[in-house]
Amino acid sequence: MSMDALMALEVIEVMENFIENKRPHESIRAQLDIGYKIENQSVIIFEIRPQWNNPSVIQHHPVAKTTFVKSRNSWKVFWMRSDLKWHAYPPKPFVKKIKDFVKLVEADDHHCFWG
């Protein structure tokens, strides 16, 4: 089940502002950029880079994910570990608002999202 229209509008607004503020300078965006996508109840932030040995292939590397849990009325926060699977973010597994998720990812106090 996908999120309702009002929530989707809030998510898009927050994520567009985050991406615009976090994106690298235009001069290097061909080598490194960031983006996001909405999949059902989840929002995924990813890096966009050319493949190291074939620059014509553009790859998306997941950085962070949050999924809305309706029963808790909150967002569950995930990070991708070296096993390439999503794991709950132990320091703060749930946040109340999508803005809180963005702040958590931006701060990255435990260096789980951006390394």
mmCIF file of N, CA and C in Angstrom:
data_model
loop_
_atom_site.group_PDB
_atom_site.id
_atom_site.type_symbol
_atom_site.label_atom_id
_atom_site.label_comp_id
_atom_site.label_asym_id
_atom_site.label_seq_id
_atom_site.Cartn_x
_atom_site.Cartn_y
_atom_site.Cartn_z
ATOM 1 N N MET A 1 0.844 -1.181 0.000
ATOM 2 C CA MET A 1 0.000 0.000 0.000
ATOM 3 C C MET A 1 0.887 1.242 0.000
ATOM 4 N N SER A 2 0.637 2.168 -0.897
ATOM 5 C CA SER A 2 1.443 3.384 -0.952
ATOM 6 C C SER A 2 0.890 4.446 -0.005
ATOM 7 N N MET A 3 1.716 5.448 0.260
ATOM 8 C CA MET A 3 1.304 6.497 1.194
ATOM 9 C C MET A 3 0.217 7.371 0.582
ATOM 10 N N ASP A 4 -0.568 8.032 1.449
ATOM 11 C CA ASP A 4 -1.648 8.872 0.941
ATOM 12 C C ASP A 4 -1.077 10.136 0.292
ATOM 13 N N ALA A 5 -1.905 10.839 -0.437
ATOM 14 C CA ALA A 5 -1.466 11.991 -1.230
ATOM 15 C C ALA A 5 -0.891 13.110 -0.374
ATOM 16 N N LEU A 6 -1.506 13.386 0.765
ATOM 17 C CA LEU A 6 -1.028 14.460 1.639
ATOM 18 C C LEU A 6 0.361 14.140 2.182
ATOM 19 N N MET A 7 0.556 12.901 2.603
ATOM 20 C CA MET A 7 1.864 12.489 3.101
ATOM 21 C C MET A 7 2.888 12.530 1.974
ATOM 22 N N ALA A 8 2.510 12.080 0.794
ATOM 23 C CA ALA A 8 3.424 12.087 -0.348
ATOM 24 C C ALA A 8 3.880 13.508 -0.677
ATOM 25 N N LEU A 9 2.973 14.470 -0.608
ATOM 26 C CA LEU A 9 3.345 15.871 -0.856
ATOM 27 C C LEU A 9 4.348 16.374 0.177
ATOM 28 N N GLU A 10 4.129 16.028 1.434
ATOM 29 C CA GLU A 10 5.062 16.430 2.493
ATOM 30 C C GLU A 10 6.431 15.793 2.258
ATOM 31 N N VAL A 11 6.437 14.508 1.931
ATOM 32 C CA VAL A 11 7.691 13.792 1.680
ATOM 33 C C VAL A 11 8.439 14.433 0.513
ATOM 34 N N ILE A 12 7.748 14.700 -0.567
ATOM 35 C CA ILE A 12 8.388 15.304 -1.742
ATOM 36 C C ILE A 12 8.981 16.665 -1.393
ATOM 37 N N GLU A 13 8.234 17.483 -0.674
ATOM 38 C CA GLU A 13 8.731 18.818 -0.296
ATOM 39 C C GLU A 13 9.988 18.706 0.564
ATOM 40 N N VAL A 14 9.942 17.871 1.586
ATOM 41 C CA VAL A 14 11.090 17.717 2.485
ATOM 42 C C VAL A 14 12.285 17.143 1.733
ATOM 43 N N MET A 15 12.057 16.134 0.934
ATOM 44 C CA MET A 15 13.163 15.481 0.231
ATOM 45 C C MET A 15 13.773 16.387 -0.843
ATOM 46 N N GLU A 16 12.944 17.122 -1.559
ATOM 47 C CA GLU A 16 13.480 18.042 -2.575
ATOM 48 C C GLU A 16 14.362 19.106 -1.925
ATOM 49 N N ASN A 17 13.925 19.641 -0.790
ATOM 50 C CA ASN A 17 14.745 20.633 -0.071
ATOM 51 C C ASN A 17 16.051 20.008 0.408
ATOM 52 N N PHE A 18 15.981 18.800 0.958
ATOM 53 C CA PHE A 18 17.181 18.117 1.436
ATOM 54 C C PHE A 18 18.159 17.886 0.288
ATOM 55 N N ILE A 19 17.670 17.336 -0.812
ATOM 56 C CA ILE A 19 18.537 17.028 -1.947
ATOM 57 C C ILE A 19 19.176 18.299 -2.500
ATOM 58 N N GLU A 20 18.391 19.349 -2.625
ATOM 59 C CA GLU A 20 18.925 20.598 -3.164
ATOM 60 C C GLU A 20 20.035 21.158 -2.277
ATOM 61 N N ASN A 21 19.878 21.041 -0.973
ATOM 62 C CA ASN A 21 20.897 21.549 -0.048
ATOM 63 C C ASN A 21 22.112 20.634 0.072
ATOM 64 N N LYS A 22 21.938 19.348 -0.161
ATOM 65 C CA LYS A 22 23.007 18.364 0.041
ATOM 66 C C LYS A 22 23.801 18.069 -1.233
ATOM 67 N N ARG A 23 23.233 18.365 -2.399
ATOM 68 C CA ARG A 23 23.896 18.020 -3.665
ATOM 69 C C ARG A 23 25.259 18.702 -3.773
ATOM 70 N N PRO A 24 26.222 18.013 -4.376
ATOM 71 C CA PRO A 24 27.530 18.631 -4.601
ATOM 72 C C PRO A 24 27.442 19.731 -5.661
ATOM 73 N N HIS A 25 28.498 20.475 -5.779
ATOM 74 C CA HIS A 25 28.562 21.560 -6.757
ATOM 75 C C HIS A 25 28.308 21.007 -8.162
ATOM 76 N N GLU A 26 27.681 21.812 -8.998
ATOM 77 C CA GLU A 26 27.321 21.387 -10.358
ATOM 78 C C GLU A 26 28.506 20.857 -11.155
ATOM 79 N N SER A 27 29.680 21.375 -10.895
ATOM 80 C CA SER A 27 30.851 20.975 -11.678
ATOM 81 C C SER A 27 31.245 19.511 -11.472
ATOM 82 N N ILE A 28 30.828 18.884 -10.368
ATOM 83 C CA ILE A 28 31.198 17.481 -10.148
ATOM 84 C C ILE A 28 30.001 16.524 -10.158
ATOM 85 N N ARG A 29 28.830 17.026 -10.471
ATOM 86 C CA ARG A 29 27.643 16.165 -10.436
ATOM 87 C C ARG A 29 27.688 15.018 -11.424
ATOM 88 N N ALA A 30 28.484 15.116 -12.462
ATOM 89 C CA ALA A 30 28.615 13.987 -13.395
ATOM 90 C C ALA A 30 29.385 12.837 -12.746
ATOM 91 N N GLN A 31 30.195 13.155 -11.737
ATOM 92 C CA GLN A 31 30.984 12.147 -11.031
ATOM 93 C C GLN A 31 30.348 11.711 -9.714
ATOM 94 N N LEU A 32 29.572 12.592 -9.097
ATOM 95 C CA LEU A 32 28.920 12.284 -7.824
ATOM 96 C C LEU A 32 27.701 13.175 -7.653
ATOM 97 N N ASP A 33 26.575 12.556 -7.390
ATOM 98 C CA ASP A 33 25.341 13.295 -7.140
ATOM 99 C C ASP A 33 24.513 12.466 -6.161
ATOM 100 N N ILE A 34 23.440 13.023 -5.676
ATOM 101 C CA ILE A 34 22.528 12.259 -4.819
ATOM 102 C C ILE A 34 21.108 12.428 -5.315
ATOM 103 N N GLY A 35 20.279 11.475 -4.960
ATOM 104 C CA GLY A 35 18.874 11.512 -5.338
ATOM 105 C C GLY A 35 18.058 10.726 -4.330
ATOM 106 N N TYR A 36 16.780 10.622 -4.611
ATOM 107 C CA TYR A 36 15.898 9.838 -3.751
ATOM 108 C C TYR A 36 14.787 9.246 -4.592
ATOM 109 N N LYS A 37 14.142 8.231 -4.040
ATOM 110 C CA LYS A 37 12.968 7.683 -4.699
ATOM 111 C C LYS A 37 11.978 7.257 -3.626
ATOM 112 N N ILE A 38 10.717 7.248 -4.022
ATOM 113 C CA ILE A 38 9.639 6.815 -3.141
ATOM 114 C C ILE A 38 9.139 5.482 -3.689
ATOM 115 N N GLU A 39 9.142 4.473 -2.835
ATOM 116 C CA GLU A 39 8.626 3.151 -3.197
ATOM 117 C C GLU A 39 7.598 2.747 -2.149
ATOM 118 N N ASN A 40 6.346 2.765 -2.523
ATOM 119 C CA ASN A 40 5.250 2.435 -1.599
ATOM 120 C C ASN A 40 5.324 3.308 -0.348
ATOM 121 N N GLN A 41 5.622 2.724 0.813
ATOM 122 C CA GLN A 41 5.684 3.462 2.082
ATOM 123 C C GLN A 41 7.107 3.884 2.428
ATOM 124 N N SER A 42 8.046 3.701 1.527
ATOM 125 C CA SER A 42 9.463 3.941 1.820
ATOM 126 C C SER A 42 10.036 5.088 0.994
ATOM 127 N N VAL A 43 11.046 5.716 1.576
ATOM 128 C CA VAL A 43 11.837 6.731 0.889
ATOM 129 C C VAL A 43 13.286 6.270 0.966
ATOM 130 N N ILE A 44 13.961 6.237 -0.178
ATOM 131 C CA ILE A 44 15.344 5.777 -0.240
ATOM 132 C C ILE A 44 16.217 6.904 -0.794
ATOM 133 N N ILE A 45 17.285 7.208 -0.068
ATOM 134 C CA ILE A 45 18.276 8.189 -0.517
ATOM 135 C C ILE A 45 19.444 7.398 -1.096
ATOM 136 N N PHE A 46 19.973 7.848 -2.243
ATOM 137 C CA PHE A 46 21.065 7.132 -2.882
ATOM 138 C C PHE A 46 22.072 8.080 -3.510
ATOM 139 N N GLU A 47 23.313 7.597 -3.638
ATOM 140 C CA GLU A 47 24.349 8.309 -4.378
ATOM 141 C C GLU A 47 24.275 7.873 -5.830
ATOM 142 N N ILE A 48 24.615 8.796 -6.726
ATOM 143 C CA ILE A 48 24.643 8.511 -8.157
ATOM 144 C C ILE A 48 26.086 8.695 -8.619
ATOM 145 N N ARG A 49 26.659 7.616 -9.142
ATOM 146 C CA ARG A 49 28.056 7.640 -9.582
ATOM 147 C C ARG A 49 28.215 6.807 -10.853
ATOM 148 N N PRO A 50 29.205 7.163 -11.673
ATOM 149 C CA PRO A 50 29.532 6.271 -12.790
ATOM 150 C C PRO A 50 30.274 5.043 -12.259
ATOM 151 N N GLN A 51 30.103 3.927 -12.937
ATOM 152 C CA GLN A 51 30.815 2.708 -12.548
ATOM 153 C C GLN A 51 32.310 2.943 -12.714
ATOM 154 N N TRP A 52 33.103 2.484 -11.770
ATOM 155 C CA TRP A 52 34.538 2.791 -11.759
ATOM 156 C C TRP A 52 35.276 2.310 -13.002
ATOM 157 N N ASN A 53 34.899 1.168 -13.537
ATOM 158 C CA ASN A 53 35.622 0.634 -14.689
ATOM 159 C C ASN A 53 34.887 0.822 -16.019
ATOM 160 N N ASN A 54 33.701 1.440 -15.966
ATOM 161 C CA ASN A 54 32.935 1.724 -17.172
ATOM 162 C C ASN A 54 32.079 2.970 -16.908
ATOM 163 N N PRO A 55 32.653 4.147 -17.072
ATOM 164 C CA PRO A 55 31.964 5.388 -16.723
ATOM 165 C C PRO A 55 30.658 5.634 -17.470
ATOM 166 N N SER A 56 30.404 4.884 -18.535
ATOM 167 C CA SER A 56 29.145 5.074 -19.248
ATOM 168 C C SER A 56 27.970 4.437 -18.498
ATOM 169 N N VAL A 57 28.270 3.584 -17.524
ATOM 170 C CA VAL A 57 27.231 2.939 -16.710
ATOM 171 C C VAL A 57 27.065 3.745 -15.423
ATOM 172 N N ILE A 58 25.873 4.274 -15.227
ATOM 173 C CA ILE A 58 25.575 5.067 -14.033
ATOM 174 C C ILE A 58 24.934 4.163 -12.987
ATOM 175 N N GLN A 59 25.481 4.200 -11.775
ATOM 176 C CA GLN A 59 24.988 3.351 -10.697
ATOM 177 C C GLN A 59 24.377 4.188 -9.569
ATOM 178 N N HIS A 60 23.392 3.604 -8.914
ATOM 179 C CA HIS A 60 22.762 4.202 -7.738
ATOM 180 C C HIS A 60 23.148 3.358 -6.529
ATOM 181 N N HIS A 61 23.807 3.970 -5.548
ATOM 182 C CA HIS A 61 24.233 3.268 -4.340
ATOM 183 C C HIS A 61 23.383 3.744 -3.172
ATOM 184 N N PRO A 62 22.566 2.875 -2.574
ATOM 185 C CA PRO A 62 21.693 3.285 -1.470
ATOM 186 C C PRO A 62 22.488 3.773 -0.267
ATOM 187 N N VAL A 63 21.960 4.822 0.368
ATOM 188 C CA VAL A 63 22.596 5.428 1.530
ATOM 189 C C VAL A 63 21.737 5.238 2.771
ATOM 190 N N ALA A 64 20.457 5.565 2.664
ATOM 191 C CA ALA A 64 19.551 5.500 3.813
ATOM 192 C C ALA A 64 18.138 5.214 3.322
ATOM 193 N N LYS A 65 17.353 4.637 4.218
ATOM 194 C CA LYS A 65 15.964 4.310 3.877
ATOM 195 C C LYS A 65 15.094 4.543 5.101
ATOM 196 N N THR A 66 13.879 4.988 4.856
ATOM 197 C CA THR A 66 12.896 5.088 5.922
ATOM 198 C C THR A 66 11.567 4.558 5.390
ATOM 199 N N THR A 67 10.839 3.887 6.254
ATOM 200 C CA THR A 67 9.546 3.312 5.888
ATOM 201 C C THR A 67 8.506 3.754 6.904
ATOM 202 N N PHE A 68 7.379 4.257 6.405
ATOM 203 C CA PHE A 68 6.320 4.687 7.308
ATOM 204 C C PHE A 68 5.598 3.462 7.863
ATOM 205 N N VAL A 69 5.505 3.408 9.189
ATOM 206 C CA VAL A 69 4.814 2.323 9.876
ATOM 207 C C VAL A 69 3.525 2.913 10.441
ATOM 208 N N LYS A 70 2.430 2.624 9.763
ATOM 209 C CA LYS A 70 1.145 3.241 10.105
ATOM 210 C C LYS A 70 0.706 2.911 11.534
ATOM 211 N N SER A 71 0.925 1.688 11.986
ATOM 212 C CA SER A 71 0.487 1.289 13.326
ATOM 213 C C SER A 71 1.196 2.073 14.431
ATOM 214 N N ARG A 72 2.404 2.557 14.148
ATOM 215 C CA ARG A 72 3.165 3.353 15.122
ATOM 216 C C ARG A 72 3.105 4.843 14.822
ATOM 217 N N ASN A 73 2.547 5.179 13.654
ATOM 218 C CA ASN A 73 2.510 6.558 13.185
ATOM 219 C C ASN A 73 3.910 7.187 13.239
ATOM 220 N N SER A 74 4.894 6.434 12.754
ATOM 221 C CA SER A 74 6.272 6.914 12.748
ATOM 222 C C SER A 74 7.029 6.276 11.585
ATOM 223 N N TRP A 75 8.228 6.751 11.390
ATOM 224 C CA TRP A 75 9.084 6.289 10.303
ATOM 225 C C TRP A 75 10.192 5.407 10.863
ATOM 226 N N LYS A 76 10.360 4.218 10.312
ATOM 227 C CA LYS A 76 11.446 3.327 10.717
ATOM 228 C C LYS A 76 12.663 3.656 9.859
ATOM 229 N N VAL A 77 13.822 3.803 10.507
ATOM 230 C CA VAL A 77 15.050 4.229 9.838
ATOM 231 C C VAL A 77 15.960 3.023 9.606
ATOM 232 N N PHE A 78 16.522 2.951 8.392
ATOM 233 C CA PHE A 78 17.416 1.857 8.020
ATOM 234 C C PHE A 78 18.712 2.410 7.434
ATOM 235 N N TRP A 79 19.759 1.620 7.547
ATOM 236 C CA TRP A 79 21.013 1.907 6.856
ATOM 237 C C TRP A 79 21.476 0.625 6.183
ATOM 238 N N MET A 80 22.253 0.757 5.117
ATOM 239 C CA MET A 80 22.711 -0.414 4.397
ATOM 240 C C MET A 80 24.099 -0.789 4.894
ATOM 241 N N ARG A 81 24.198 -2.016 5.389
ATOM 242 C CA ARG A 81 25.477 -2.514 5.889
ATOM 243 C C ARG A 81 26.273 -3.130 4.750
ATOM 244 N N SER A 82 27.470 -3.580 5.057
ATOM 245 C CA SER A 82 28.353 -4.146 4.040
ATOM 246 C C SER A 82 27.802 -5.430 3.424
ATOM 247 N N ASP A 83 26.807 -6.057 4.070
ATOM 248 C CA ASP A 83 26.186 -7.248 3.485
ATOM 249 C C ASP A 83 25.143 -6.894 2.425
ATOM 250 N N LEU A 84 25.006 -5.575 2.146
ATOM 251 C CA LEU A 84 24.081 -5.035 1.148
ATOM 252 C C LEU A 84 22.616 -5.302 1.494
ATOM 253 N N LYS A 85 22.327 -5.384 2.775
ATOM 254 C CA LYS A 85 20.958 -5.532 3.259
ATOM 255 C C LYS A 85 20.637 -4.357 4.171
ATOM 256 N N TRP A 86 19.363 -3.994 4.195
ATOM 257 C CA TRP A 86 18.910 -2.911 5.065
ATOM 258 C C TRP A 86 18.800 -3.420 6.500
ATOM 259 N N HIS A 87 19.328 -2.613 7.433
ATOM 260 C CA HIS A 87 19.264 -2.931 8.857
ATOM 261 C C HIS A 87 18.709 -1.722 9.596
ATOM 262 N N ALA A 88 17.957 -1.984 10.651
ATOM 263 C CA ALA A 88 17.443 -0.879 11.472
ATOM 264 C C ALA A 88 18.629 -0.078 12.004
ATOM 265 N N TYR A 89 18.465 1.213 12.083
ATOM 266 C CA TYR A 89 19.511 2.113 12.560
ATOM 267 C C TYR A 89 19.471 2.117 14.088
ATOM 268 N N PRO A 90 20.396 1.426 14.755
ATOM 269 C CA PRO A 90 20.297 1.206 16.205
ATOM 270 C C PRO A 90 20.215 2.465 17.071
ATOM 271 N N PRO A 91 20.974 3.529 16.768
ATOM 272 C CA PRO A 91 20.883 4.682 17.667
ATOM 273 C C PRO A 91 19.486 5.329 17.700
ATOM 274 N N LYS A 92 18.761 5.250 16.607
ATOM 275 C CA LYS A 92 17.437 5.881 16.530
ATOM 276 C C LYS A 92 16.622 5.114 15.487
ATOM 277 N N PRO A 93 16.016 3.988 15.861
ATOM 278 C CA PRO A 93 15.323 3.162 14.871
ATOM 279 C C PRO A 93 14.007 3.755 14.364
ATOM 280 N N PHE A 94 13.417 4.686 15.106
ATOM 281 C CA PHE A 94 12.165 5.314 14.684
ATOM 282 C C PHE A 94 12.243 6.823 14.888
ATOM 283 N N VAL A 95 11.626 7.552 13.961
ATOM 284 C CA VAL A 95 11.450 8.999 14.100
ATOM 285 C C VAL A 95 9.994 9.325 13.808
ATOM 286 N N LYS A 96 9.524 10.436 14.328
ATOM 287 C CA LYS A 96 8.111 10.797 14.170
ATOM 288 C C LYS A 96 7.800 11.421 12.813
ATOM 289 N N LYS A 97 8.734 12.209 12.284
ATOM 290 C CA LYS A 97 8.465 12.952 11.048
ATOM 291 C C LYS A 97 9.553 12.700 10.016
ATOM 292 N N ILE A 98 9.200 12.872 8.765
ATOM 293 C CA ILE A 98 10.166 12.712 7.681
ATOM 294 C C ILE A 98 11.301 13.734 7.824
ATOM 295 N N LYS A 99 11.004 14.908 8.353
ATOM 296 C CA LYS A 99 12.044 15.918 8.588
ATOM 297 C C LYS A 99 13.088 15.407 9.575
ATOM 298 N N ASP A 100 12.631 14.638 10.572
ATOM 299 C CA ASP A 100 13.559 14.075 11.558
ATOM 300 C C ASP A 100 14.488 13.051 10.915
ATOM 301 N N PHE A 101 13.966 12.297 9.970
ATOM 302 C CA PHE A 101 14.787 11.340 9.225
ATOM 303 C C PHE A 101 15.884 12.066 8.456
ATOM 304 N N VAL A 102 15.518 13.134 7.771
ATOM 305 C CA VAL A 102 16.479 13.906 6.983
ATOM 306 C C VAL A 102 17.562 14.484 7.895
ATOM 307 N N LYS A 103 17.166 15.000 9.045
ATOM 308 C CA LYS A 103 18.151 15.546 9.996
ATOM 309 C C LYS A 103 19.100 14.460 10.479
ATOM 310 N N LEU A 104 18.574 13.288 10.741
ATOM 311 C CA LEU A 104 19.377 12.157 11.199
ATOM 312 C C LEU A 104 20.403 11.755 10.139
ATOM 313 N N VAL A 105 19.963 11.672 8.899
ATOM 314 C CA VAL A 105 20.854 11.291 7.798
ATOM 315 C C VAL A 105 21.907 12.367 7.573
ATOM 316 N N GLU A 106 21.512 13.602 7.630
ATOM 317 C CA GLU A 106 22.452 14.696 7.399
ATOM 318 C C GLU A 106 23.510 14.760 8.497
ATOM 319 N N ALA A 107 23.100 14.586 9.753
ATOM 320 C CA ALA A 107 24.049 14.631 10.865
ATOM 321 C C ALA A 107 24.987 13.424 10.818
ATOM 322 N N ASP A 108 24.446 12.251 10.562
ATOM 323 C CA ASP A 108 25.206 11.002 10.458
ATOM 324 C C ASP A 108 26.235 10.864 11.583
ATOM 325 N N ASP A 109 25.786 11.037 12.805
ATOM 326 C CA ASP A 109 26.667 11.021 13.976
ATOM 327 C C ASP A 109 27.458 9.725 14.121
ATOM 328 N N HIS A 110 26.924 8.613 13.640
ATOM 329 C CA HIS A 110 27.597 7.317 13.789
ATOM 330 C C HIS A 110 28.231 6.841 12.478
ATOM 331 N N HIS A 111 28.256 7.704 11.478
ATOM 332 C CA HIS A 111 28.905 7.435 10.186
ATOM 333 C C HIS A 111 28.393 6.161 9.507
ATOM 334 N N CYS A 112 27.109 5.931 9.628
ATOM 335 C CA CYS A 112 26.501 4.759 8.993
ATOM 336 C C CYS A 112 26.001 5.066 7.588
ATOM 337 N N PHE A 113 25.554 6.280 7.361
ATOM 338 C CA PHE A 113 24.939 6.608 6.075
ATOM 339 C C PHE A 113 25.970 7.028 5.032
ATOM 340 N N TRP A 114 26.774 8.004 5.345
ATOM 341 C CA TRP A 114 27.716 8.563 4.374
ATOM 342 C C TRP A 114 29.125 8.017 4.540
ATOM 343 N N GLY A 115 29.365 7.198 5.549
ATOM 344 C CA GLY A 115 30.677 6.574 5.727
ATOM 345 C C GLY A 115 31.613 7.346 6.611
#
